[in-house]
Coordinates of C-alpha atoms in Angstrom, one line a residue:
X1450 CA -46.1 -67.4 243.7
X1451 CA -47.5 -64.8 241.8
X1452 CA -47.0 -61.3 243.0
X1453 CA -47.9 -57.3 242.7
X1454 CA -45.1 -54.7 242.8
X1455 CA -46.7 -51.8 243.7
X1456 CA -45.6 -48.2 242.5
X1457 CA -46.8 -45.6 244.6
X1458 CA -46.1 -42.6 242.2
X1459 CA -47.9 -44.5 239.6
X1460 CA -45.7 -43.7 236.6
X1461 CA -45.3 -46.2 233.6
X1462 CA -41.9 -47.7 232.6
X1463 CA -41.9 -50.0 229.6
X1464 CA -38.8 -52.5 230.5
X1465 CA -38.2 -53.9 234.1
X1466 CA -34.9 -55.1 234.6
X1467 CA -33.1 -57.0 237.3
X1468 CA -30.1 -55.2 238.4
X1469 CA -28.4 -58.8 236.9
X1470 CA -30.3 -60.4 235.0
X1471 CA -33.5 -59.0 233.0
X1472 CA -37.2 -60.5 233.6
X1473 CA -39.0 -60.9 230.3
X1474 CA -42.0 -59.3 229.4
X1475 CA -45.4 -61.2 228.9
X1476 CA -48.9 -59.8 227.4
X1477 CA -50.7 -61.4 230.6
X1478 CA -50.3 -63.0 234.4
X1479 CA -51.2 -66.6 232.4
X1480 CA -47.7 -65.9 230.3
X1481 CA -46.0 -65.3 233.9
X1482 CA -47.5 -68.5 235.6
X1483 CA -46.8 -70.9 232.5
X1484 CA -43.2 -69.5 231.7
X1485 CA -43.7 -69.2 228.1
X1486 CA -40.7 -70.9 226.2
X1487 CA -39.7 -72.8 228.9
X1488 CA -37.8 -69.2 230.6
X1489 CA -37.0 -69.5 234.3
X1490 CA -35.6 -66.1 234.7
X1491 CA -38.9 -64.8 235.8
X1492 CA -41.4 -62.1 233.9
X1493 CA -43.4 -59.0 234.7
X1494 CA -46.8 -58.0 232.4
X1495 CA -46.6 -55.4 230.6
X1496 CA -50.5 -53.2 230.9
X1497 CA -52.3 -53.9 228.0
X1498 CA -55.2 -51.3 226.7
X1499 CA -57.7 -52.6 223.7
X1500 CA -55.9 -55.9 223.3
X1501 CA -52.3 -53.6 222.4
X1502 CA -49.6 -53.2 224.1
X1503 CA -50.1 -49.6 225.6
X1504 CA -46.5 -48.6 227.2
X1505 CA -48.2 -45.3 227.9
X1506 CA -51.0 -46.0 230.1
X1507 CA -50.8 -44.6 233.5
X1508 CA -51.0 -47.5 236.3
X1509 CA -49.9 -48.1 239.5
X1510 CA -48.8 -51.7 240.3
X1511 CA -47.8 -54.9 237.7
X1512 CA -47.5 -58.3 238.1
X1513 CA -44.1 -59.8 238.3
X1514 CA -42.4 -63.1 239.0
X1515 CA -39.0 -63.3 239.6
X1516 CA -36.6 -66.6 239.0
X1517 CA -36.1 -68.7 241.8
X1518 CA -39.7 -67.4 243.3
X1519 CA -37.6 -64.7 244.9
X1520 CA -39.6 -62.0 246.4
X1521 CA -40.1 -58.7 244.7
X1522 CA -40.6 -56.2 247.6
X1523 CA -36.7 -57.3 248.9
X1524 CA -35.2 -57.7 245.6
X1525 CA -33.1 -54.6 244.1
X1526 CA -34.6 -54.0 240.5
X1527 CA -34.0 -51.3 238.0
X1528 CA -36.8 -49.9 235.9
X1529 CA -36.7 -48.2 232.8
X1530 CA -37.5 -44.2 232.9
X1531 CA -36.7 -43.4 229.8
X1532 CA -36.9 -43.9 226.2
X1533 CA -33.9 -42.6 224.9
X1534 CA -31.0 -40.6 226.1
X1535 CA -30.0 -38.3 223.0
X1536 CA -32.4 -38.2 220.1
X1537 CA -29.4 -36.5 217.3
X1538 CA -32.3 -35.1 214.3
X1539 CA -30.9 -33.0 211.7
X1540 CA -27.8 -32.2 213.6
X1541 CA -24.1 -32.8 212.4
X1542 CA -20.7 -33.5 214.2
X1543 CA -21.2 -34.5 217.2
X1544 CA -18.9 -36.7 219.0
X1545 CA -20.2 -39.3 221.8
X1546 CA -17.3 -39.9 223.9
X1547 CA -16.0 -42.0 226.7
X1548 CA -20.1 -42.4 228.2
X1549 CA -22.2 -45.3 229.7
X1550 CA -25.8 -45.6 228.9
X1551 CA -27.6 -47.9 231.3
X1552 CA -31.5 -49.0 231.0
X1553 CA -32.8 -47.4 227.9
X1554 CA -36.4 -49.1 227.3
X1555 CA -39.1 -46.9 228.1
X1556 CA -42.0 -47.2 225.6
X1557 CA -41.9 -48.8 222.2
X1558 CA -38.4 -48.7 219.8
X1559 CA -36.3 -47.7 222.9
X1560 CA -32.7 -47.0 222.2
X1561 CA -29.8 -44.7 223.8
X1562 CA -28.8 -42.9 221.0
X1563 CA -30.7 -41.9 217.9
X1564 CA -29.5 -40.5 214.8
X1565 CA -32.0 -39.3 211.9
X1566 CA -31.2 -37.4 209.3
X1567 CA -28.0 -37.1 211.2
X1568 CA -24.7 -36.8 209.7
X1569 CA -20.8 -37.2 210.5
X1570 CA -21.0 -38.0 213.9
X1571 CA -19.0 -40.2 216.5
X1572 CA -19.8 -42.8 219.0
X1573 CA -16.5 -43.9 220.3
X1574 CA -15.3 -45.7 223.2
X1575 CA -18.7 -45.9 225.2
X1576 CA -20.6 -48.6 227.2
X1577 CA -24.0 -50.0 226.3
X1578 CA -25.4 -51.9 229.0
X1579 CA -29.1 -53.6 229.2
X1580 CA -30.6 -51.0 226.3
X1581 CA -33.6 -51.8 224.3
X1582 CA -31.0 -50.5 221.3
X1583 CA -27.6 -48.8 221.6
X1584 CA -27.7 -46.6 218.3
X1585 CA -30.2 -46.3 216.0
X1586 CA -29.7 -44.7 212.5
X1587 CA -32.7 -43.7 209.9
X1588 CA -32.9 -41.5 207.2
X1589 CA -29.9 -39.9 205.1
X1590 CA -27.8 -40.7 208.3
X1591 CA -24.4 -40.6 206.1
X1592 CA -20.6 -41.2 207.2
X1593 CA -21.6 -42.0 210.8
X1594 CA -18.5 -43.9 212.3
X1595 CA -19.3 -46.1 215.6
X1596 CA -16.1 -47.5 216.9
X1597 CA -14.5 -48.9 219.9
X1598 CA -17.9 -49.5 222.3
X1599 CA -18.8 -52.7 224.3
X1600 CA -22.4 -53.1 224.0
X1601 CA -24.1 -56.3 226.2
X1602 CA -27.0 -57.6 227.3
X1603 CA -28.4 -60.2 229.7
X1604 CA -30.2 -62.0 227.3
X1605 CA -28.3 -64.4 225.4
X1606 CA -29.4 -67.8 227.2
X1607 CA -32.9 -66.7 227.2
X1608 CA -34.6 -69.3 224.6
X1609 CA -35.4 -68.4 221.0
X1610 CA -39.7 -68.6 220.7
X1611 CA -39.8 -66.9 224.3
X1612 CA -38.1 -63.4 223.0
X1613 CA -39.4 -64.0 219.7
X1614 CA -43.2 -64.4 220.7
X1615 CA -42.9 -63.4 225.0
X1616 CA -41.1 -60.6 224.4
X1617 CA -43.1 -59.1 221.3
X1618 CA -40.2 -58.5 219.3
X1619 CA -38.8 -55.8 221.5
X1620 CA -35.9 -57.8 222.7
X1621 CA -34.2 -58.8 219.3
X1622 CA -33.0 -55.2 217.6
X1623 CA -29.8 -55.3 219.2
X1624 CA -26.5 -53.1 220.3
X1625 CA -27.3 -50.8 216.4
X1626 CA -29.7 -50.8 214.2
X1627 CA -30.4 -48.9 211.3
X1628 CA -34.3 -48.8 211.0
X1629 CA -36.4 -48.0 207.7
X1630 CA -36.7 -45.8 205.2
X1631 CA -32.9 -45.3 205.7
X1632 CA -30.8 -44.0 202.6
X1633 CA -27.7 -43.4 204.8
X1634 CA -24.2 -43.9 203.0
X1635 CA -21.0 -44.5 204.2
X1636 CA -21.8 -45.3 207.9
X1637 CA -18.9 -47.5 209.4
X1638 CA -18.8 -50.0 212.1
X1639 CA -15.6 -50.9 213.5
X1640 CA -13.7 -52.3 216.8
X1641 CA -16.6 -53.0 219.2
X1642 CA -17.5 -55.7 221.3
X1643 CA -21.3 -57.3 221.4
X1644 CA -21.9 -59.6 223.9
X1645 CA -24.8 -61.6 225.5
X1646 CA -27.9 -60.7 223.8
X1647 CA -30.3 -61.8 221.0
X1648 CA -28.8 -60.0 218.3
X1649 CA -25.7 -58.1 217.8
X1650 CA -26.7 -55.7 214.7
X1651 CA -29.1 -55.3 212.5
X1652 CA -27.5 -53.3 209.5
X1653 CA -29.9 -53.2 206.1
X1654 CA -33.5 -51.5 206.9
X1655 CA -36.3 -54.4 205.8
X1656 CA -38.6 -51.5 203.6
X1657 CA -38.0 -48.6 201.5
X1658 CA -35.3 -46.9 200.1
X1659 CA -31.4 -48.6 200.0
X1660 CA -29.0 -47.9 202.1
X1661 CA -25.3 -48.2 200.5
X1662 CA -21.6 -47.8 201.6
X1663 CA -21.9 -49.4 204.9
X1664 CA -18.6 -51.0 206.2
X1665 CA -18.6 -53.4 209.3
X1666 CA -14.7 -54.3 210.3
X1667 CA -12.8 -55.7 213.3
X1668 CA -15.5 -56.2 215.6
X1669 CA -15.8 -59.0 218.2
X1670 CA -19.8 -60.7 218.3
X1671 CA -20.1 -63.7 221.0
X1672 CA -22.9 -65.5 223.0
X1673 CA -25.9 -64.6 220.5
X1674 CA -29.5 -66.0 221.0
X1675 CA -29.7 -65.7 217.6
X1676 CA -27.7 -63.7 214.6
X1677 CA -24.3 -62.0 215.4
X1678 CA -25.3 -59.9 212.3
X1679 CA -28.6 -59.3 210.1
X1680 CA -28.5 -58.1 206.6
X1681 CA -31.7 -58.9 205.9
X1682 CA -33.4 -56.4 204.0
X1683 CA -32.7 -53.8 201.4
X1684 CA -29.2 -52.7 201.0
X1685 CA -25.8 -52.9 199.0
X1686 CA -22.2 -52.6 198.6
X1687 CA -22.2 -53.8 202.6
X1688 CA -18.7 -55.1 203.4
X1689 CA -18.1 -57.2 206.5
X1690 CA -14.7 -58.3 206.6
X1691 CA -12.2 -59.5 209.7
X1692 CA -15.0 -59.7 212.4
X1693 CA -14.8 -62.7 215.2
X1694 CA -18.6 -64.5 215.8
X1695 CA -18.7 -67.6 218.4
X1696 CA -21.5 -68.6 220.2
X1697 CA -24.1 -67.4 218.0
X1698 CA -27.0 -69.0 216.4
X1699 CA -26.0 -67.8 212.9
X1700 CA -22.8 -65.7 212.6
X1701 CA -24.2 -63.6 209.7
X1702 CA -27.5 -64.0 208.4
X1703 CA -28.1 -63.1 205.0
X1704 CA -32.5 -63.8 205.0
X1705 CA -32.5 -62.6 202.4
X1706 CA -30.2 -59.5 201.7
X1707 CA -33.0 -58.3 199.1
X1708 CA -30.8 -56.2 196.4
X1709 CA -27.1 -56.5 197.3
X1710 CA -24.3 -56.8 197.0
X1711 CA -23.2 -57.6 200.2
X1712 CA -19.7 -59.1 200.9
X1713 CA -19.0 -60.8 203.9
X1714 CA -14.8 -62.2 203.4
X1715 CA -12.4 -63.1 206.2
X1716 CA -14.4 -63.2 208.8
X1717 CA -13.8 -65.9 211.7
X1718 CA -16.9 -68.0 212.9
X1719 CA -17.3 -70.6 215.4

């Protein structure tokens, strides 16, 4: 059955997210009752204003159906408040240490941490669990160094046309991405873990300016919907060397890596 969660404060959230697993998001109530892509972990509609997605109107109660026909009012859920948790603009040397970061995906390009114009900083040892993104990086974001994190997801059974079309996109960016125009040299990706969700990284930006320098080492990618890593897009000199990808629809897609070069040697995929 199709039901209405009511919010009685009537604020707007643009992710709802089972405590374990997520629901996916659909345009309309038909998406819901049909399942679209044959998904049986449930959905919730997201409000729609002039035929867009609008993730700022105000409301006060969405649809949602939840797998198994579970009911709503007695199920624990966890909805998105925010959009991002530190927004780093024009700021230097700062070190993220040691943190968790839970339930980023309020609003459109949701993400924990976002760097712009951002330089020299550290993300080390943290926990990225059910965000939108983990860390973003745009503009002459240079010598950023993100090592030693877990970033996962609940999404990586979920099937391929249902978070490409259901979802609207939203559900694909991945534990970091580096968005366009990006110009950022030198950023390093080392030692983390990505697990269970669409895709892992997404490391060249698709417009605009090149990005160069970017190392990707040592990092462990596993149970993908899709690519463990994207260099798709405009980038070069990106080295990817002694990473681990299994259970992932392509281990490292190169679709197409538009000016290069990008190296990709001794990497283990399976």
């Amino acid at each position: 059955p199709l039901q209405v969660l009511s919010r009685e404060d009537g604020r707007q959230s643009g992710r709802c997210d089972l405590v374990q697993p997520r629901v996916l998001m659909y345009d309309d109530t038909d998406g819901i009752k049909r399942q679209q892509g044959g998904i049986e972990r449930g959905g919730f509609q997201q409000p729609v204003l002039g035929g867009r997605l609008h993730s700022r109107r105000l409301f006060d109660e969405r649809h949602i159906r939840l797998a198994g026909n579970d009911d709503p009012n007695t199920t624990a859920m966890t909805v998105a408040r925010y959009n991002y948790a530190f927004a780093v603009d024009t700021i230097n040397h700062i070190y993220f240490g040691d943190l968790t970061f839970r339930h980023y995906g309020q609003g459109s390009d949701a993400k924990a941490i976002y760097l712009t114009d951002a330089s020299d900083n550290l993300v080390q040892g943290c926990t990225f669990a059910s965000n939108d993104v983990g860390v973003g990086i745009k503009y002459n974001s240079h010598r950023n160094v993100i090592q030693d994190n877990v970033f996962y997801d609940t999404i990586f059974d979920w099937p391929w046309d249902g978070v490409k079309e259901g979802a609207g996109g939203t559900m694909e960016d991945g534990g970091v991405y580096i968005y366009e125009p990006s110009a950022g040299r030198g950023n390093v990706i080392r030692r983390n873990t990505f697990h269970d969700d669409f895709d892992a990284m997404h490391v060249c930006p698709e417009t605009d300016v090149v990005s160069n320098e970017t190392d990707i080492y040592e990092n462990l990618i596993y149970n993908m919907g899709d690519d463990g890593m994207e260099t798709d897009g405009l980038c070069s000199n990106v080295r990817i060397w002694g990473n681990t990808f299994h259970d992932t629809l392509m281990g490292v897609s190169l679709a197409p890596a538009l000016t290069g070069p990008v190296y990709a040697i001794r990497n283990l995929i399976y």
